């Protein structure tokens, strides 16, 4: 008798489960350690989306499971992804700040029947590793190519390229070089400096001696960027009229208060500025600021996460909550919507986001704060890096 | 020729900044025989206090520096009393474990209190901008760092070699029980030296903030650099640390100017070479 009651209960619980599922999304990102700020931005973007669009789709409830990966660590990334899929029964994997971490997960997607939504990792090749990868962030190629045109239009013919010696830096160097040479300019020298560089005076001297009219730079955001921009001013390069070009990683919003006057006038190209003027962005910034606590900490990974959630919600709608990775990915191919960063779409071929890239200049607002002011738009930019790796 | 001068000036400025930041560690490791991996954490506390004082309280630069140095010393007093006092004379492994633990705690607290973003210490107008040296320009605060470095080196050398306190300190280091038997109050000597070392760390953190910006992971990020300077110079030797900083600063700067793609190869090659020839550092004393 007792057993029958238990069985009946079990049947009810399992039966009702079929009607209203909990759909789990596993998010892997740096939530502690030196890159915790970026993880915080992931969470803010996700929280903002769920606050604006609710946590239920049809009868299904969406649940986010966060896993912390403080620094790039492919083995650990794979282990966390496997744990999320096997133990937590996550139907979607998302997040991933660093390229190696995202790369490490691609081999398990097919067998696990799980799509991967990359919310940041910016190397072009990731989307080619598995047909189940969709990316809602940007690639370094995508953001670095338009600045070459900007440099050329500014009347600069000779540029020296200075990048940190690691994956994204080399991507940026190649992207700029390809773009700039296509415009007819010349990269007179390309220097790769170690990631741990903290005194940039010798580099600045090198720039001066090269006779270039402009410098293209790529460094990871944070302390190195601050040191580089300060050295650029203090060693008289700005005064000498040597122009500064970079993708927007260098002037991300959370670094601007520290950069201060040193960054004024620096032009960067990027897919998102927190100051972007649109009703969608206003609503997003309001919700994300509330989620992150301190609005000054808000920067670009949040919008990648926000749009990533949009893609996942569309996938869940299309599959009706069933676990079918291929169907889910197919459903968002060609999907277009208005993101906080402007109009975007998922390219059906590459499954990478097509978006506007903006030229921005660091400007001082009336209240004394600094922001990236958008001054030019390059519409519907795909990822030129994919052509380059073929 | 101009290039040589240019590199020399950059090297000198970088070396002096390194010196100011690392000398406190040389004091704790050489004179107090404590492998203090939390040195960077104290430098970071100094940087945070100065940043808070200058930006949020609106104090002047000089006041911010003083507040940073004394504030950090005050914060370090309970840490010394409760934690460091247990590890004086303990095996190196115990010291490393204890101080790295302290470092992680301070990182966590800094992250919680001040957040993960970079903090700057606004310079007074007189230290801003750049000075023209004829053939090139150099940031004024670099010159200021050079002056401060030389002043710190001179002051410390005088205090350790020429004053009664220095004599007692050296006696306590060489043989604590004998010094105590002769009436030297070793506990006070140790406490004062520790406070001086922490104060120097904080001063270095503030002065070096233009080069090594203050953020929660400061304490770990630059730890290797500090340790290299101390081990190359010879723990506890002021002239040794000074020479080490200038040599390493020179090699690093030259390498970075001429062959940046080699990264820090030459820097660490020099470290290996020097340590092979002088296992106790350039001016290290045999135990």
XYZ file of C-alpha atoms in Angstrom:
677
model
C 0.000 0.000 0.000
C 2.718 2.355 1.063
C 4.676 1.542 -2.053
C 1.625 2.263 -4.190
C 1.206 5.704 -2.632
C 4.850 6.519 -3.237
C 4.533 5.322 -6.804
C 1.448 7.472 -7.277
C 3.258 10.492 -5.904
C 6.217 9.769 -8.095
C 3.961 9.520 -11.109
C 2.337 12.863 -10.287
C 5.686 14.589 -9.780
C 7.220 13.152 -12.907
C 4.065 13.722 -14.909
C 3.810 17.343 -13.942
C 7.503 17.672 -14.745
C 6.777 16.992 -18.361
C 4.394 19.930 -18.556
C 6.422 22.575 -16.707
C 10.129 21.956 -16.913
C 12.927 23.826 -15.320
C 15.368 24.632 -18.087
C 18.860 25.002 -16.760
C 21.435 27.258 -18.349
C 25.029 26.718 -17.241
C 27.061 29.927 -17.287
C 30.846 29.709 -16.995
C 32.804 32.899 -16.383
C 35.383 34.603 -14.162
C 33.310 35.435 -11.093
C 36.279 35.738 -8.754
C 39.944 36.595 -9.189
C 41.567 39.323 -11.280
C 38.825 39.234 -13.938
C 35.888 39.176 -11.525
C 34.698 42.498 -12.911
C 34.029 40.843 -16.287
C 32.139 37.984 -14.626
C 30.121 40.523 -12.696
C 29.199 42.096 -16.014
C 28.037 38.725 -17.358
C 25.801 38.349 -14.365
C 24.491 41.912 -14.646
C 23.560 41.358 -18.309
C 21.817 38.075 -17.533
C 20.002 39.507 -14.506
C 18.921 42.546 -16.503
C 17.487 40.347 -19.264
C 15.611 38.140 -16.826
C 14.302 41.150 -14.916
C 12.949 42.624 -18.155
C 11.640 39.450 -19.795
C 10.688 37.274 -16.846
C 12.003 33.880 -15.834
C 9.361 31.766 -17.528
C 8.909 30.854 -21.181
C 5.529 29.268 -21.737
C 5.244 26.816 -18.850
C 8.965 26.401 -18.485
C 11.038 28.101 -15.846
C 14.558 29.229 -16.656
C 17.231 28.648 -14.083
C 20.815 29.906 -14.311
C 23.640 27.891 -12.778
C 26.879 29.823 -12.443
C 30.296 28.198 -12.421
C 33.397 30.173 -11.542
C 36.538 29.992 -13.697
C 38.838 32.743 -12.394
C 41.502 32.623 -15.149
C 41.926 31.022 -18.559
C 42.112 27.277 -17.832
C 40.897 24.999 -20.653
C 41.018 21.747 -18.654
C 39.001 23.206 -15.820
C 36.608 24.788 -18.305
C 35.893 21.423 -19.892
C 35.429 19.800 -16.493
C 32.963 22.471 -15.427
C 31.031 22.149 -18.684
C 30.841 18.369 -18.311
C 29.655 18.699 -14.756
C 26.976 21.186 -15.812
C 25.737 18.916 -18.573
C 25.933 15.561 -16.793
C 25.170 16.360 -13.188
C 23.093 19.524 -13.394
C 21.408 18.490 -16.681
C 22.013 21.932 -18.144
C 20.382 22.284 -21.582
C 22.434 25.302 -22.596
C 26.011 26.384 -21.988
C 26.818 30.077 -22.018
C 29.302 32.685 -20.862
C 33.050 32.088 -21.456
C 35.294 35.105 -21.183
C 38.512 33.635 -22.584
C 39.002 31.965 -25.956
C 40.861 28.844 -24.710
C 38.017 28.119 -22.288
C 35.384 28.269 -25.019
C 37.565 26.196 -27.375
C 37.933 23.465 -24.769
C 34.166 23.013 -24.531
C 33.381 22.752 -28.267
C 34.235 19.006 -28.596
C 31.595 17.915 -26.056
C 28.670 19.883 -27.473
C 27.477 17.363 -30.048
C 27.465 14.382 -27.757
C 25.862 16.368 -24.943
C 23.267 17.799 -27.353
C 23.854 21.256 -25.944
C 24.337 24.571 -27.777
C 27.111 26.922 -26.643
C 26.373 30.632 -26.554
C 29.651 32.541 -26.325
C 29.096 35.804 -24.471
C 32.594 37.209 -24.788
C 35.541 35.111 -26.065
C 36.660 37.069 -29.123
C 38.821 34.876 -31.358
C 37.301 34.281 -34.784
C 37.997 30.544 -34.929
C 35.685 29.491 -32.067
C 32.545 29.365 -34.218
C 34.254 27.050 -36.718
C 35.006 24.414 -34.076
C 31.434 23.184 -33.735
C 28.163 23.865 -35.568
C 26.491 24.274 -32.174
C 28.339 27.491 -31.254
C 26.608 30.864 -31.473
C 28.421 34.049 -30.482
C 26.785 37.276 -29.292
C 29.869 39.297 -28.406
C 32.375 40.458 -31.032
C 35.727 39.430 -32.439
C 38.942 41.389 -32.220
C 39.053 41.326 -36.029
C 35.564 42.776 -36.168
C 36.366 45.708 -33.871
C 39.932 46.345 -35.118
C 39.290 46.458 -38.858
C 37.211 49.684 -39.022
C 39.846 51.673 -37.108
C 42.210 51.127 -40.045
C 39.827 53.066 -42.260
C 39.509 55.755 -39.593
C 43.293 56.102 -39.472
C 43.526 56.357 -43.228
C 40.702 58.907 -43.409
C 42.510 61.002 -40.803
C 45.332 61.410 -43.305
C 47.734 59.017 -41.623
C 49.896 57.003 -44.036
C 52.463 55.435 -41.712
C 51.445 53.626 -38.545
C 53.401 51.658 -35.974
C 51.547 48.761 -34.399
C 52.117 47.955 -30.708
C 50.302 44.971 -29.223
C 50.583 42.756 -26.169
C 52.063 39.426 -27.136
C 49.054 37.104 -26.740
C 46.222 35.770 -28.894
C 43.907 38.781 -29.069
C 46.884 41.145 -29.456
C 48.157 39.224 -32.460
C 44.625 39.118 -33.897
C 44.410 42.883 -33.517
C 47.786 43.396 -35.185
C 46.824 41.219 -38.167
C 43.370 42.774 -38.479
C 44.707 46.297 -38.436
C 47.510 45.497 -40.832
C 45.157 43.824 -43.310
C 42.660 46.689 -43.109
C 45.237 49.455 -43.245
C 47.185 48.039 -46.164
C 43.935 47.591 -48.073
C 43.331 51.307 -47.596
C 46.775 52.011 -48.986
C 48.607 52.803 -45.757
C 51.783 51.215 -44.452
C 52.515 49.626 -41.088
C 56.150 50.670 -40.626
C 56.827 48.469 -37.637
C 54.907 45.878 -35.643
C 56.043 45.381 -32.063
C 54.779 42.664 -29.745
C 55.574 43.335 -26.130
C 55.277 40.966 -23.191
C 51.979 40.953 -21.297
C 53.718 41.779 -18.027
C 55.218 45.037 -19.301
C 54.613 47.857 -16.852
C 57.109 50.535 -17.902
C 56.213 51.782 -21.361
C 58.718 54.622 -21.709
C 61.115 52.616 -23.917
C 58.202 51.623 -26.163
C 57.179 55.264 -26.481
C 60.714 56.175 -27.493
C 60.577 53.412 -30.077
C 57.348 54.883 -31.473
C 58.952 58.319 -31.756
C 62.046 56.936 -33.455
C 59.978 54.978 -35.980
C 58.772 58.161 -37.652
C 55.175 56.899 -37.750
C 52.351 59.432 -37.778
C 50.088 57.257 -35.734
C 50.161 54.322 -33.362
C 47.787 51.381 -33.301
C 47.698 49.684 -29.911
C 46.059 46.694 -28.321
C 46.519 45.750 -24.667
C 44.290 43.910 -22.237
C 42.169 46.339 -20.236
C 43.201 47.152 -16.697
C 46.581 48.204 -15.266
C 48.553 47.806 -18.518
C 46.191 50.023 -20.495
C 46.420 52.717 -17.848
C 50.230 52.624 -17.894
C 50.333 52.698 -21.688
C 47.992 55.643 -22.107
C 49.776 57.604 -19.370
C 53.162 56.938 -20.937
C 51.764 58.088 -24.295
C 50.933 61.460 -22.775
C 53.931 61.869 -20.513
C 56.538 61.067 -23.123
C 55.186 63.824 -25.292
C 53.691 61.661 -28.051
C 50.299 63.300 -27.782
C 51.951 66.718 -27.861
C 54.006 65.665 -30.894
C 50.766 64.979 -32.764
C 51.191 61.218 -33.072
C 47.664 59.902 -33.324
C 46.393 57.034 -31.195
C 44.155 54.316 -32.666
C 42.842 51.244 -30.878
C 39.866 48.953 -30.563
C 37.530 49.818 -27.703
C 38.934 47.279 -25.257
C 41.402 49.996 -24.286
C 38.806 52.524 -23.232
C 36.239 50.281 -21.594
C 33.921 52.213 -19.327
C 35.115 50.705 -16.054
C 38.657 51.967 -16.750
C 37.685 55.482 -17.812
C 37.526 57.080 -14.349
C 41.115 55.932 -13.747
C 42.345 56.988 -17.191
C 40.761 60.412 -16.750
C 42.169 63.304 -18.746
C 44.951 61.119 -20.132
C 42.432 59.352 -22.352
C 40.661 62.462 -23.663
C 40.465 62.501 -27.440
C 41.509 58.890 -27.929
C 39.538 57.332 -30.759
C 38.555 53.684 -30.618
C 36.212 51.457 -32.587
C 33.975 49.021 -30.754
C 30.595 47.359 -30.825
C 29.187 48.870 -27.674
C 29.430 52.007 -25.590
C 27.444 52.253 -22.364
C 26.571 55.788 -23.522
C 24.916 54.535 -26.763
C 21.862 56.695 -27.366
C 18.770 54.551 -27.891
C 15.668 53.685 -25.877
C 16.713 50.011 -25.821
C 20.048 50.924 -24.314
C 18.507 53.270 -21.740
C 16.273 50.476 -20.495
C 19.207 48.057 -20.518
C 21.585 50.363 -18.652
C 18.950 51.047 -16.036
C 18.271 47.345 -15.423
C 21.930 46.319 -15.618
C 23.054 49.127 -13.294
C 20.563 47.897 -10.754
C 21.871 44.360 -11.148
C 25.547 45.233 -10.859
C 25.135 47.653 -7.964
C 27.729 50.230 -8.979
C 26.921 51.716 -12.432
C 30.591 52.714 -12.909
C 31.486 49.022 -13.180
C 29.223 48.383 -16.167
C 31.023 47.614 -19.432
C 30.830 45.599 -22.661
C 30.610 41.944 -21.418
C 27.198 42.799 -19.961
C 25.691 43.468 -23.384
C 27.172 40.244 -24.778
C 25.465 38.395 -21.944
C 22.203 40.289 -22.407
C 22.001 39.423 -26.088
C 23.174 35.895 -25.330
C 20.125 35.486 -23.101
C 17.918 36.821 -25.882
C 19.271 34.111 -28.181
C 18.766 31.411 -25.546
C 15.164 32.545 -24.901
C 14.464 32.345 -28.635
C 15.998 28.859 -28.701
C 13.829 27.709 -25.819
C 10.723 29.096 -27.527
C 11.592 27.370 -30.786
C 12.220 23.988 -29.190
C 9.332 24.235 -26.743
C 11.708 23.403 -23.931
C 12.795 20.112 -25.463
C 16.496 19.364 -25.572
C 17.439 19.557 -29.245
C 20.649 21.471 -29.794
C 20.628 21.478 -33.600
C 17.024 22.641 -33.787
C 17.771 25.361 -31.255
C 20.771 26.644 -33.201
C 18.892 26.471 -36.516
C 16.104 28.537 -34.993
C 18.343 31.534 -34.341
C 20.224 31.494 -37.650
C 19.399 34.785 -39.321
C 17.596 36.024 -36.221
C 17.691 39.801 -36.056
C 16.654 42.120 -33.266
C 17.358 45.512 -31.764
C 20.013 45.092 -29.109
C 21.093 47.796 -26.651
C 24.103 48.257 -28.968
C 21.926 48.812 -32.065
C 20.494 46.520 -34.765
C 22.125 43.088 -34.765
C 21.578 39.717 -36.413
C 23.032 36.223 -36.221
C 24.836 35.404 -39.452
C 23.358 32.064 -40.677
C 26.715 30.971 -42.101
C 29.115 31.711 -39.277
C 26.646 31.892 -36.349
C 28.517 35.015 -35.270
C 26.763 38.290 -34.549
C 26.605 40.906 -37.309
C 26.497 44.357 -35.798
C 27.317 48.030 -36.107
C 30.818 49.061 -35.125
C 31.071 52.586 -33.778
C 33.941 55.032 -33.830
C 34.030 56.682 -30.429
C 36.061 59.409 -28.816
C 36.702 59.683 -25.083
C 34.882 62.826 -24.008
C 34.281 64.619 -20.736
C 30.612 64.992 -19.827
C 29.167 68.087 -18.189
C 29.168 66.400 -14.795
C 32.921 65.741 -15.013
C 32.671 62.035 -15.806
C 34.219 60.483 -18.918
C 32.424 58.516 -21.584
C 32.891 57.065 -25.068
C 31.074 59.413 -27.423
C 29.967 57.723 -30.626
C 30.882 59.849 -33.641
C 30.662 57.514 -36.623
C 28.873 54.254 -37.413
C 30.109 51.392 -39.570
C 26.907 49.508 -40.285
C 26.376 45.759 -40.357
C 29.919 44.560 -39.874
C 30.516 40.828 -40.085
C 33.641 39.086 -38.916
C 36.528 39.635 -41.359
C 38.660 37.297 -39.248
C 36.827 34.222 -40.535
C 38.007 34.897 -44.075
C 41.531 35.381 -42.790
C 41.752 32.001 -41.052
C 40.492 30.020 -44.042
C 74.195 58.458 -28.842
C 70.864 60.076 -28.193
C 69.304 56.643 -28.010
C 71.828 55.564 -25.403
C 71.089 58.602 -23.246
C 67.417 58.072 -23.708
C 67.592 54.443 -22.596
C 69.840 55.376 -19.692
C 67.360 57.907 -18.378
C 64.414 55.530 -18.683
C 66.427 52.797 -17.020
C 67.467 55.042 -14.161
C 63.912 56.234 -13.549
C 62.471 52.709 -13.707
C 65.224 51.357 -11.461
C 64.564 53.975 -8.813
C 60.841 53.257 -8.780
C 61.662 49.561 -8.378
C 64.017 50.450 -5.551
C 61.497 52.460 -3.572
C 58.893 49.703 -3.871
C 61.223 46.791 -3.071
C 63.506 48.157 -0.365
C 61.006 47.524 2.429
C 61.000 43.826 1.493
C 64.788 43.802 1.568
C 64.637 45.106 5.144
C 62.173 42.475 6.339
C 63.896 39.617 4.550
C 67.471 40.575 5.253
C 67.354 42.177 8.652
C 64.359 40.444 10.197
C 64.735 37.157 8.299
C 61.040 37.022 7.474
C 60.055 36.018 3.945
C 57.287 38.557 3.768
C 55.203 37.764 0.702
C 52.591 40.215 1.987
C 54.916 43.104 1.150
C 52.975 43.932 -2.004
C 49.765 43.837 0.003
C 51.065 46.561 2.325
C 52.169 48.616 -0.684
C 48.659 48.179 -2.049
C 47.055 49.291 1.227
C 49.195 52.419 1.061
C 48.048 53.046 -2.500
C 44.390 52.602 -1.578
C 44.629 54.928 1.411
C 46.362 57.617 -0.661
C 43.817 57.233 -3.443
C 40.920 57.464 -0.990
C 42.429 60.451 0.808
C 43.209 62.359 -2.370
C 40.094 61.521 -4.366
C 37.297 61.093 -1.877
C 38.499 63.292 0.962
C 40.075 65.888 -1.315
C 43.360 66.081 0.608
C 46.561 67.302 -1.019
C 49.187 64.920 -2.377
C 51.639 65.394 0.495
C 48.908 64.840 3.081
C 47.716 61.764 1.188
C 51.229 60.293 1.140
C 51.693 60.884 4.891
C 48.281 59.464 5.664
C 49.035 56.424 3.491
C 52.357 55.717 5.219
C 51.093 56.182 8.772
C 47.715 54.605 8.070
C 49.369 51.476 6.695
C 51.735 51.301 9.677
C 48.772 51.560 12.060
C 46.916 48.821 10.189
C 50.029 46.647 10.328
C 50.500 46.923 14.109
C 47.800 44.395 15.063
C 48.920 42.162 12.185
C 52.477 42.215 13.505
C 51.381 41.594 17.105
C 48.998 38.757 16.341
C 50.525 37.068 13.311
C 54.087 38.051 12.423
C 55.395 37.712 15.951
C 54.662 33.985 15.780
C 56.799 33.434 12.711
C 59.987 35.283 13.621
C 62.672 32.630 13.453
C 60.251 30.038 12.104
C 61.229 27.922 9.057
C 60.844 29.670 5.701
C 57.945 27.464 4.611
C 55.873 28.489 7.621
C 56.619 32.135 6.874
C 55.698 31.770 3.213
C 52.416 30.050 4.029
C 51.471 32.589 6.665
C 52.313 35.648 4.577
C 50.726 34.392 1.365
C 47.594 33.714 3.404
C 47.667 37.276 4.700
C 48.093 38.477 1.106
C 44.986 36.631 -0.080
C 42.959 37.978 2.840
C 44.034 41.547 2.056
C 43.202 41.055 -1.642
C 39.734 39.829 -0.713
C 39.124 42.709 1.665
C 40.386 45.303 -0.849
C 38.176 43.808 -3.541
C 35.166 43.925 -1.220
C 35.750 47.435 0.123
C 37.063 49.297 -2.932
C 35.769 47.120 -5.775
C 37.737 45.612 -8.637
C 38.321 48.797 -10.661
C 41.632 50.650 -10.954
C 42.315 53.446 -8.498
C 44.514 56.405 -9.236
C 46.205 58.923 -6.983
C 45.845 62.361 -8.559
C 49.188 64.126 -8.770
C 49.578 67.771 -7.725
C 50.030 70.182 -10.667
C 53.747 70.503 -9.950
C 54.312 66.785 -10.566
C 52.105 66.559 -13.635
C 53.232 66.895 -17.203
C 56.690 66.389 -18.522
C 60.036 68.106 -18.229
C 62.143 68.866 -21.280
C 65.663 67.507 -21.089
C 66.752 69.009 -24.370
C 66.816 65.853 -26.474
C 63.682 64.279 -25.034
C 61.018 64.784 -22.389
C 60.449 62.841 -19.215
C 57.490 62.807 -16.844
C 58.087 65.057 -13.834
C 56.847 62.430 -11.398
C 59.640 60.143 -12.652
C 62.167 62.764 -11.591
C 60.346 63.015 -8.275
C 60.594 59.236 -7.876
C 64.331 59.372 -8.552
C 64.807 62.029 -5.869
C 62.662 60.089 -3.380
C 64.554 56.882 -4.138
C 67.909 58.493 -3.494
C 66.594 60.090 -0.287
C 65.229 56.767 0.975
C 68.478 54.977 0.147
C 70.585 57.580 1.927
C 68.303 57.759 4.953
C 68.122 53.993 5.418
C 71.844 53.497 4.970
C 72.500 56.151 7.602
C 69.962 54.710 10.044
C 71.277 51.158 9.791
C 75.004 51.819 9.614
C 75.502 54.977 11.657
C 72.911 55.197 14.437
C 72.593 53.447 17.790
C 69.324 51.952 16.634
C 71.076 50.460 13.627
C 73.703 48.872 15.850
C 71.008 47.305 18.059
C 69.095 46.114 15.029
C 72.122 44.428 13.517
C 72.952 42.881 16.876
C 69.407 41.522 17.282
C 69.480 40.073 13.808
C 72.832 38.353 14.241
C 72.116 36.885 17.644
C 68.805 37.714 19.245
C 69.351 35.980 22.580
C 72.786 37.481 23.070
C 71.494 40.931 22.207
C 68.627 40.483 24.658
C 71.064 39.351 27.349
C 73.001 42.567 26.788
C 69.874 44.603 27.470
C 68.608 45.235 23.940
C 64.813 45.055 23.899
C 64.602 42.939 20.766
C 60.809 42.983 20.636
C 60.758 46.738 20.303
C 63.594 46.670 17.781
C 61.678 44.167 15.671
C 58.405 46.060 15.947
C 60.034 49.325 14.890
C 61.862 47.734 11.947
C 58.664 46.052 10.847
C 56.841 49.377 11.006
C 59.605 51.044 8.969
C 59.482 48.265 6.369
C 55.695 48.537 6.087
C 55.890 52.321 5.890
C 58.400 52.026 3.048
C 56.139 49.556 1.289
C 53.235 51.989 1.528
C 55.415 54.869 0.336
C 56.593 52.780 -2.594
C 53.017 51.795 -3.415
C 51.968 55.435 -3.605
C 55.051 56.646 -5.456
C 54.993 53.759 -7.921
C 51.253 53.994 -8.575
C 51.843 55.781 -11.881
C 53.715 52.725 -13.139
C 52.016 49.952 -11.186
C 48.396 51.083 -10.790
C 46.542 50.185 -7.622
C 43.948 47.401 -7.945
C 43.135 44.406 -5.743
C 45.551 42.018 -7.462
C 48.453 44.401 -7.143
C 49.632 42.362 -4.163
C 50.222 39.254 -6.276
C 50.877 40.765 -9.698
C 54.209 42.357 -8.847
C 55.389 39.964 -6.126
C 57.905 38.230 -8.402
C 59.491 41.549 -9.348
C 59.960 42.514 -5.702
C 61.430 39.131 -4.816
C 63.812 39.227 -7.791
C 65.152 42.633 -6.774
C 65.752 41.470 -3.215
C 67.397 38.192 -4.174
C 69.645 39.822 -6.777
C 70.618 42.662 -4.494
C 71.192 40.510 -1.453
C 68.594 40.645 1.300
C 69.145 43.417 3.807
C 71.725 45.372 1.861
C 70.735 48.898 0.879
C 73.572 49.435 -1.634
C 72.966 45.925 -2.994
C 69.283 46.638 -3.624
C 70.157 49.944 -5.248
C 72.680 48.350 -7.604
C 70.280 45.487 -8.369
C 67.486 47.892 -9.269
C 69.691 49.944 -11.561
C 71.184 46.888 -13.258
C 67.830 45.134 -13.700
C 66.081 48.358 -14.704
C 68.819 48.950 -17.268
C 68.652 45.463 -18.743
C 64.881 45.441 -18.813
C 64.615 48.859 -20.434
C 67.325 48.181 -23.003
C 65.785 44.839 -23.924
C 62.365 46.385 -24.224
C 63.624 49.157 -26.455
C 65.825 47.121 -28.754
C 64.098 43.739 -28.826
C 60.614 43.920 -27.313
C 59.599 40.619 -28.929
C 62.046 38.785 -26.665
C 59.903 39.883 -23.753
C 61.505 39.503 -20.386
C 64.068 36.998 -21.629
C 67.059 39.259 -20.955
C 65.720 40.307 -17.577
C 65.492 36.754 -16.291
C 68.702 35.709 -18.071
C 70.491 38.428 -16.117
C 68.841 37.254 -12.896
C 70.015 33.682 -13.510
C 73.539 34.821 -14.346
C 73.848 37.049 -11.289
C 72.468 34.413 -8.925
C 74.883 31.805 -10.345
C 77.854 34.050 -9.651
C 76.541 35.573 -6.405
C 74.237 33.006 -4.778
C 73.484 35.401 -1.910
C 72.915 38.365 -4.168
C 75.285 41.138 -5.161
C 75.890 42.343 -1.630
C 74.503 39.491 0.433
C 76.243 38.606 3.649
C 77.198 35.004 4.343
C 75.297 33.615 7.298
